[in-house]
Amino acid sequence: MLTANSILLTAAVFCASSFLANAQTTVARAIVFQAANFNGSEQLRQVGTLEFTQQASGGAVQIRGRLAGLPQGERGFHVHDKGDLGNMCNNAGDHFNPDKHDHAAPTDTARHVGDLGNINVGADGVVNIDLSDSVIQLNGRNSIIGRAIVVHEKRDDLGKGATDVSKKTGDAGARIACGVISIASESYLPVGGSAYTISASILMSFVSLIVIAYQQIC
């Protein structure tokens, strides 16, 4: 038989679970530098900052930011496997590709997780980036946290070329800028409310206290 206490307990657990599952927002950032040897003997030049936002686990990741001082034209734009910017960004390794697919366009079903296509740099050397991708994630198997975002010297052919290089890198050429993607914050957004940061463990501890209180009463 349902009691007032059991109804309260069920409601509390349900609300907490729904809150955690649906309201978490994760933000990551990358400070992007011009490709360099990163040996400590040279002045590093920052070209911009990118922000990666995911409203809920499994949802699309929004990428926004501004890069400046780049060559005009379309430039390959990818997430690479390692967060190591040394040796002219080459230490970042290959495209992030846990499923071992061929290189492709962001809209293709089979692609590298890190395949983000091209960005279009203006005549002033500036590109304002605002794009969304549902394959990259900020947690889980496809997480890009700790990996590198890389800008290339040439246009990415999206794997449509007739060469082996096209199927691996889009024939996008050398790496001209890169940055490590790092977690910035995790917030919880109640419907109609303001964002605030809260630890999932704290919230679940609150639920545990309700459970203990219920057991004592009963």
PDB file of C-alpha atoms in Angstrom, residues 128-210:
ATOM      1  CA  ASN A 128      33.896  33.022 -37.143  1.00  0.00           C
ATOM      2  CA  ILE A 129      32.948  29.440 -36.383  1.00  0.00           C
ATOM      3  CA  ASP A 130      29.436  28.366 -35.439  1.00  0.00           C
ATOM      4  CA  LEU A 131      28.690  24.752 -36.272  1.00  0.00           C
ATOM      5  CA  SER A 132      27.034  21.723 -34.726  1.00  0.00           C
ATOM      6  CA  ASP A 133      28.057  18.067 -34.898  1.00  0.00           C
ATOM      7  CA  SER A 134      26.276  15.015 -33.483  1.00  0.00           C
ATOM      8  CA  VAL A 135      29.164  12.530 -33.723  1.00  0.00           C
ATOM      9  CA  ILE A 136      31.767  14.188 -31.521  1.00  0.00           C
ATOM     10  CA  GLN A 137      30.905  14.117 -27.810  1.00  0.00           C
ATOM     11  CA  LEU A 138      32.201  15.672 -24.592  1.00  0.00           C
ATOM     12  CA  ASN A 139      31.927  12.400 -22.674  1.00  0.00           C
ATOM     13  CA  GLY A 140      31.857   8.680 -23.406  1.00  0.00           C
ATOM     14  CA  ARG A 141      33.545   6.715 -26.174  1.00  0.00           C
ATOM     15  CA  ASN A 142      33.526   9.558 -28.704  1.00  0.00           C
ATOM     16  CA  SER A 143      34.731  12.178 -26.242  1.00  0.00           C
ATOM     17  CA  ILE A 144      37.065  14.777 -27.726  1.00  0.00           C
ATOM     18  CA  ILE A 145      38.249  16.002 -24.312  1.00  0.00           C
ATOM     19  CA  GLY A 146      42.060  15.897 -24.134  1.00  0.00           C
ATOM     20  CA  ARG A 147      42.383  15.686 -27.915  1.00  0.00           C
ATOM     21  CA  ALA A 148      43.455  18.378 -30.394  1.00  0.00           C
ATOM     22  CA  ILE A 149      41.508  20.576 -32.775  1.00  0.00           C
ATOM     23  CA  VAL A 150      43.589  21.186 -35.915  1.00  0.00           C
ATOM     24  CA  VAL A 151      43.349  23.600 -38.841  1.00  0.00           C
ATOM     25  CA  HIS A 152      45.052  22.526 -42.095  1.00  0.00           C
ATOM     26  CA  GLU A 153      46.727  24.458 -44.879  1.00  0.00           C
ATOM     27  CA  LYS A 154      44.404  23.222 -47.650  1.00  0.00           C
ATOM     28  CA  ARG A 155      40.765  22.427 -48.314  1.00  0.00           C
ATOM     29  CA  ASP A 156      39.549  19.037 -47.114  1.00  0.00           C
ATOM     30  CA  ASP A 157      38.229  17.089 -50.124  1.00  0.00           C
ATOM     31  CA  LEU A 158      35.967  15.127 -47.729  1.00  0.00           C
ATOM     32  CA  GLY A 159      37.339  11.787 -48.876  1.00  0.00           C
ATOM     33  CA  LYS A 160      36.044  12.240 -52.431  1.00  0.00           C
ATOM     34  CA  GLY A 161      39.475  12.261 -54.086  1.00  0.00           C
ATOM     35  CA  ALA A 162      40.952   9.338 -55.988  1.00  0.00           C
ATOM     36  CA  THR A 163      44.004   8.920 -53.755  1.00  0.00           C
ATOM     37  CA  ASP A 164      44.769   6.985 -50.583  1.00  0.00           C
ATOM     38  CA  VAL A 165      45.585  10.294 -48.881  1.00  0.00           C
ATOM     39  CA  SER A 166      42.038  11.478 -49.589  1.00  0.00           C
ATOM     40  CA  LYS A 167      40.613   8.471 -47.755  1.00  0.00           C
ATOM     41  CA  LYS A 168      42.869   9.139 -44.766  1.00  0.00           C
ATOM     42  CA  THR A 169      43.081  12.919 -44.372  1.00  0.00           C
ATOM     43  CA  GLY A 170      41.042  14.552 -47.138  1.00  0.00           C
ATOM     44  CA  ASP A 171      44.361  15.646 -48.666  1.00  0.00           C
ATOM     45  CA  ALA A 172      44.175  18.758 -46.475  1.00  0.00           C
ATOM     46  CA  GLY A 173      47.933  19.216 -46.273  1.00  0.00           C
ATOM     47  CA  ALA A 174      50.086  20.430 -43.401  1.00  0.00           C
ATOM     48  CA  ARG A 175      48.816  21.623 -40.046  1.00  0.00           C
ATOM     49  CA  ILE A 176      48.832  25.385 -39.553  1.00  0.00           C
ATOM     50  CA  ALA A 177      47.117  25.770 -36.162  1.00  0.00           C
ATOM     51  CA  CYS A 178      46.034  23.572 -33.269  1.00  0.00           C
ATOM     52  CA  GLY A 179      44.786  23.570 -29.694  1.00  0.00           C
ATOM     53  CA  VAL A 180      44.029  21.109 -26.900  1.00  0.00           C
ATOM     54  CA  ILE A 181      40.346  20.634 -26.051  1.00  0.00           C
ATOM     55  CA  SER A 182      39.922  20.857 -22.272  1.00  0.00           C
ATOM     56  CA  ILE A 183      36.877  20.604 -20.034  1.00  0.00           C
ATOM     57  CA  ALA A 184      35.714  23.985 -18.760  1.00  0.00           C
ATOM     58  CA  SER A 185      32.593  23.294 -16.684  1.00  0.00           C
ATOM     59  CA  GLU A 186      29.529  21.152 -16.126  1.00  0.00           C
ATOM     60  CA  SER A 187      26.305  22.941 -15.253  1.00  0.00           C
ATOM     61  CA  TYR A 188      22.709  21.996 -14.612  1.00  0.00           C
ATOM     62  CA  LEU A 189      19.938  23.990 -16.205  1.00  0.00           C
ATOM     63  CA  PRO A 190      16.506  23.722 -14.568  1.00  0.00           C
ATOM     64  CA  VAL A 191      13.697  24.463 -17.009  1.00  0.00           C
ATOM     65  CA  GLY A 192      13.043  28.196 -16.958  1.00  0.00           C
ATOM     66  CA  GLY A 193      15.875  28.796 -14.505  1.00  0.00           C
ATOM     67  CA  SER A 194      19.425  30.044 -14.481  1.00  0.00           C
ATOM     68  CA  ALA A 195      22.487  27.896 -14.966  1.00  0.00           C
ATOM     69  CA  TYR A 196      24.396  26.785 -11.913  1.00  0.00           C
ATOM     70  CA  THR A 197      27.138  24.271 -11.295  1.00  0.00           C
ATOM     71  CA  ILE A 198      26.433  21.308  -9.074  1.00  0.00           C
ATOM     72  CA  SER A 199      28.150  18.014  -8.395  1.00  0.00           C
ATOM     73  CA  ALA A 200      26.193  14.913  -9.355  1.00  0.00           C
ATOM     74  CA  SER A 201      27.521  13.226  -6.207  1.00  0.00           C
ATOM     75  CA  ILE A 202      26.081  15.990  -4.021  1.00  0.00           C
ATOM     76  CA  LEU A 203      22.668  15.636  -5.618  1.00  0.00           C
ATOM     77  CA  MET A 204      22.678  11.855  -5.244  1.00  0.00           C
ATOM     78  CA  SER A 205      23.827  12.238  -1.623  1.00  0.00           C
ATOM     79  CA  PHE A 206      20.693  14.290  -1.038  1.00  0.00           C
ATOM     80  CA  VAL A 207      18.598  11.484  -2.482  1.00  0.00           C
ATOM     81  CA  SER A 208      20.426   9.005  -0.226  1.00  0.00           C
ATOM     82  CA  LEU A 209      19.523  11.093   2.825  1.00  0.00           C
ATOM     83  CA  ILE A 210      15.874  10.932   1.794  1.00  0.00           C
TER      84      ILE A 210
END
